[in-house]
mmCIF file of C-alpha atoms in Angstrom:
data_model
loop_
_atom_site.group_PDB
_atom_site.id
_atom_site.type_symbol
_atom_site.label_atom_id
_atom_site.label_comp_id
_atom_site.label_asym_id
_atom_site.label_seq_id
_atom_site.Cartn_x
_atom_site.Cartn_y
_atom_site.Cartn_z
ATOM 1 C CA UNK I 1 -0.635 -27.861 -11.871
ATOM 2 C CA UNK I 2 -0.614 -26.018 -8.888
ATOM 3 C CA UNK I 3 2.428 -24.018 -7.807
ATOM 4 C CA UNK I 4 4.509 -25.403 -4.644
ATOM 5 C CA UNK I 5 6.768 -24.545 -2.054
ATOM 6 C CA UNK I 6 10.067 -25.399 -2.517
ATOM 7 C CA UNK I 7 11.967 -26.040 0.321
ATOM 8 C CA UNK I 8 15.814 -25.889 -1.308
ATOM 9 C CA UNK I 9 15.070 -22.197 -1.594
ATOM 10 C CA UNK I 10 12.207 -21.841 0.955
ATOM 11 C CA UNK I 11 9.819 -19.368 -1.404
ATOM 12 C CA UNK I 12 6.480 -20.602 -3.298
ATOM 13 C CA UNK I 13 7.455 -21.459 -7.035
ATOM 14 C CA UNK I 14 5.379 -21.752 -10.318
ATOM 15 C CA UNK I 15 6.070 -25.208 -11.804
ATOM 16 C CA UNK I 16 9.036 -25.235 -14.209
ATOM 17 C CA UNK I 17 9.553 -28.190 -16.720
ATOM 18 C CA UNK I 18 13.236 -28.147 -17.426
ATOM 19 C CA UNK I 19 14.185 -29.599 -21.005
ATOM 20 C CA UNK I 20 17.373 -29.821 -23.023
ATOM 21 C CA UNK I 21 19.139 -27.330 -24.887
ATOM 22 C CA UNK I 22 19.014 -29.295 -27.820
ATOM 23 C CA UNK I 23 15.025 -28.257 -27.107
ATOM 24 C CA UNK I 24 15.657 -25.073 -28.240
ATOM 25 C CA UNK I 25 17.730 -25.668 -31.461
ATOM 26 C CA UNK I 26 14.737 -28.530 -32.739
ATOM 27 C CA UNK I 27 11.883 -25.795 -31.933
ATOM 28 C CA UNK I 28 13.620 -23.289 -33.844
ATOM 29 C CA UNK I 29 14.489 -25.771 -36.867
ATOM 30 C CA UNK I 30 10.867 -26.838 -36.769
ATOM 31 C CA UNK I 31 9.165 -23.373 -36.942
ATOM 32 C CA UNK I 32 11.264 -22.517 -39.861
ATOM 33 C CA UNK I 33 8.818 -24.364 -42.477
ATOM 34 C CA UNK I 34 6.476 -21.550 -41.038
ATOM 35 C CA UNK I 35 8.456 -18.863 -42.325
ATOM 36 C CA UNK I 36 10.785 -16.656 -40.752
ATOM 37 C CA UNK I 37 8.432 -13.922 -39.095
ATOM 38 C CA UNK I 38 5.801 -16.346 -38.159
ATOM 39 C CA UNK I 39 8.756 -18.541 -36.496
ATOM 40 C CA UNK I 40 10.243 -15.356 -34.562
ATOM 41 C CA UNK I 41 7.091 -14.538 -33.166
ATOM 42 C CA UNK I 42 6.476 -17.982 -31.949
ATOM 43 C CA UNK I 43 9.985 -18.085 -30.169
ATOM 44 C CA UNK I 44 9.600 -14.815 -28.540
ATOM 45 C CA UNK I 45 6.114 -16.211 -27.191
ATOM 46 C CA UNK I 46 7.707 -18.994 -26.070
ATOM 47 C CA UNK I 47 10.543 -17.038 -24.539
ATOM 48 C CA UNK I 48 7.689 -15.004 -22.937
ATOM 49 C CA UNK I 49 6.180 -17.259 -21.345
ATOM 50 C CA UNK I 50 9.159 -18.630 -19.367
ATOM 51 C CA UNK I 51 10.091 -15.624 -18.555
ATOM 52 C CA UNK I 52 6.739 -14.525 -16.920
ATOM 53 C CA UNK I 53 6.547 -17.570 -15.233
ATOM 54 C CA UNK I 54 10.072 -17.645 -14.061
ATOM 55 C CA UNK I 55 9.091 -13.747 -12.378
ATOM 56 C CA UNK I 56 6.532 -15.692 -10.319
ATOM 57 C CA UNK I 57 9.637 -16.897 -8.231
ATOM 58 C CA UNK I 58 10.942 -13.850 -7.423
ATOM 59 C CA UNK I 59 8.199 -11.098 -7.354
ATOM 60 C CA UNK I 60 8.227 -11.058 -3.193
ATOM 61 C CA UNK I 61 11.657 -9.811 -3.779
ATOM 62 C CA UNK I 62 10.262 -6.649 -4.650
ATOM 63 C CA UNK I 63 12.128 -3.966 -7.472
ATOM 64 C CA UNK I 64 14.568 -2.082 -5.475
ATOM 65 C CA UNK I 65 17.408 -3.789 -6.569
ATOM 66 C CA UNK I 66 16.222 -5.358 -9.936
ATOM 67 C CA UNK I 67 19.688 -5.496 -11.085
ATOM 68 C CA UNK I 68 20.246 -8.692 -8.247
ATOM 69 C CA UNK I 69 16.871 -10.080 -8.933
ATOM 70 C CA UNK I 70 17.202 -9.663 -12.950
ATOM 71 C CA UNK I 71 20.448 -11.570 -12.183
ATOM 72 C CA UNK I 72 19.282 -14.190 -10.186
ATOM 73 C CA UNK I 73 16.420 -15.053 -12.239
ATOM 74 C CA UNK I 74 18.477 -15.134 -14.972
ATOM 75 C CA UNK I 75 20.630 -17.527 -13.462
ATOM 76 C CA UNK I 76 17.187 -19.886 -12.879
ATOM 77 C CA UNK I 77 16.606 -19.908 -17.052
ATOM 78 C CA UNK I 78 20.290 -20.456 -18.153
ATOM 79 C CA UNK I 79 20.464 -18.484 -21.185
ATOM 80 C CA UNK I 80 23.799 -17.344 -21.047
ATOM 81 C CA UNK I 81 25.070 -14.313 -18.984
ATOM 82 C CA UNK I 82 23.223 -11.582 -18.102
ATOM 83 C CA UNK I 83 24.933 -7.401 -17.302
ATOM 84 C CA UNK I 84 22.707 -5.205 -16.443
ATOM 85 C CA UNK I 85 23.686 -1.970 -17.957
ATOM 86 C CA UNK I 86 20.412 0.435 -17.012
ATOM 87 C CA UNK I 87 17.740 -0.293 -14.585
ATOM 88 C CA UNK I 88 15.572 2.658 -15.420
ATOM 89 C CA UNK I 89 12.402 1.317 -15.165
ATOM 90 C CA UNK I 90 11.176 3.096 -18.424
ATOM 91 C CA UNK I 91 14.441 1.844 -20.449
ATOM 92 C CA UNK I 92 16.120 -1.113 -19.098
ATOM 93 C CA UNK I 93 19.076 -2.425 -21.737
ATOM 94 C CA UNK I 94 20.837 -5.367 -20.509
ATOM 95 C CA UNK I 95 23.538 -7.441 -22.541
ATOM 96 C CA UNK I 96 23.803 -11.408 -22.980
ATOM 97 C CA UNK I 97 26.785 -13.363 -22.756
ATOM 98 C CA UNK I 98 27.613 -16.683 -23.918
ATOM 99 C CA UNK I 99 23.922 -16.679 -25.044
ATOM 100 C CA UNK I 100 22.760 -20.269 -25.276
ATOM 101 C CA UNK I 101 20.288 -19.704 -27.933
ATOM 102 C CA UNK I 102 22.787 -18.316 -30.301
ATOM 103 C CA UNK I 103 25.390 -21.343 -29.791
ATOM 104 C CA UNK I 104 22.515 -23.355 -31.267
ATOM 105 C CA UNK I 105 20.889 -21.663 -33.644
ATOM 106 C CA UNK I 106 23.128 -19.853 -35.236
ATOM 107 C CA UNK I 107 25.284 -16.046 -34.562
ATOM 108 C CA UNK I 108 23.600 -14.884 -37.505
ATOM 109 C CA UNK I 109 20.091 -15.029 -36.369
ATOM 110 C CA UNK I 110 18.020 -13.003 -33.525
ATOM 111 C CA UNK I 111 17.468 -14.337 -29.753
ATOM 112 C CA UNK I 112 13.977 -14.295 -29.970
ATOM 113 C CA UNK I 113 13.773 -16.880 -27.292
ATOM 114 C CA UNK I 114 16.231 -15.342 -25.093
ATOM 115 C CA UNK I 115 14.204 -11.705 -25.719
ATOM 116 C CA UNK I 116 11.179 -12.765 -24.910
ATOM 117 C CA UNK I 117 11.902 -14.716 -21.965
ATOM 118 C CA UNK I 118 13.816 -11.096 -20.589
ATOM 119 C CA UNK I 119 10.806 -9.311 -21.317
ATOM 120 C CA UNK I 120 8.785 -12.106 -19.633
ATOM 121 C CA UNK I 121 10.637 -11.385 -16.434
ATOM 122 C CA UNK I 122 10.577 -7.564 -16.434
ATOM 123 C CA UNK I 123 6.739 -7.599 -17.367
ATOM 124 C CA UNK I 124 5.961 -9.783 -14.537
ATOM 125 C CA UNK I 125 8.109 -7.900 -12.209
ATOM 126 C CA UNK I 126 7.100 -4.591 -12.840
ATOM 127 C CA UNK I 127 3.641 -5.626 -14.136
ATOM 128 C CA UNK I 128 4.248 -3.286 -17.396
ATOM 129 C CA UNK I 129 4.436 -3.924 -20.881
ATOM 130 C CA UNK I 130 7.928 -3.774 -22.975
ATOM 131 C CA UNK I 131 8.587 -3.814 -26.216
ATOM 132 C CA UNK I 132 12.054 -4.955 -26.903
ATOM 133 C CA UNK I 133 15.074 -3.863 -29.541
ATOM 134 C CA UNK I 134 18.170 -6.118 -29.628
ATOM 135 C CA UNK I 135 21.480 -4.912 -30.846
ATOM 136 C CA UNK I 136 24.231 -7.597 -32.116
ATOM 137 C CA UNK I 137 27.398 -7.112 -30.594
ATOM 138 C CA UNK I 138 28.960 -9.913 -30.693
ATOM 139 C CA UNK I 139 29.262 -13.603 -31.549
ATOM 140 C CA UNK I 140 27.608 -14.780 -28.783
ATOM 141 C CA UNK I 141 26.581 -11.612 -27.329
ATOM 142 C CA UNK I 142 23.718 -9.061 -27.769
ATOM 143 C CA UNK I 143 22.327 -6.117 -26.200
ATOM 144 C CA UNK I 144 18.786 -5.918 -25.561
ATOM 145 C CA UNK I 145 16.977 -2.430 -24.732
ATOM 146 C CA UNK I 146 13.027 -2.715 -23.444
ATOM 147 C CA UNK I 147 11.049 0.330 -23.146
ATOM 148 C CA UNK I 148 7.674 0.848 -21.943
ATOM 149 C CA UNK I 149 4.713 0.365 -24.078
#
């Protein structure tokens, strides 16, 4: 499909199919039979490809203040809530709140999902390449750091 112009926020969007939560918790269950690596990788490539297609929305806001459009794009997926704690465009760490991946999944497991789709953002924002480390802080919190590939 082609992308459209939405007039609630008057920018051009990329087409966004909005599913359940329970989505997320039934993928993740699913790609378990594959094995645990082979089912991280998937949900980070899932995650990934929100993510760069959520940036879509906001690129024309330009990079100046990534914090606010980090934040407001974050706001669009509804993963949980986002603090930026670096903007540094060659290490960005940000930490996740009340992350809605790990209230379904499980604390005890990695935000794959939630990782990827950050690093979808920042890589089509800043059209650059991150790899990603994520720290567990919390029950339903984590820190993620992305560096420059």
């Amino acid at each position: 499909m082609d992308d459209f112009y939405d007039t609630d926020i008057g920018v051009q969007t990329s087409d966004i199919l909005v599913l359940p939560s329970t989505f997320l918790g039934t993928l993740w269950s699913e790609l378990q039979n594959l094995g645990n690596e082979k089912a991280r990788e998937i949900m980070f490539k899932c995650g990934h490809t929100v993510g760069n297609t959520l940036s879509i929305n906001y690129a024309s806001m330009g990079t100046d203040d990534l914090d606010m459009v980090l934040n407001q794009a974050w706001a669009e997926a509804g993963l949980g809530h986002l603090f930026v704690l670096d903007t540094n465009v060659e290490r960005i760490v940000v930490k996740v709140g009340n992350s809605l991946e790990l209230g379904i999944i499980g604390k005890e497991n990695h935000s794959d999902f939630t990782s990827g789709c950050l690093a979808g953002v920042l890589e089509g924002l800043l059209q650059q390449p991150y790899r990603v480390a994520e720290d567990m802080v919390g029950e339903e919190e984590r820190v993620f750091t992305f560096k420059k590939k």
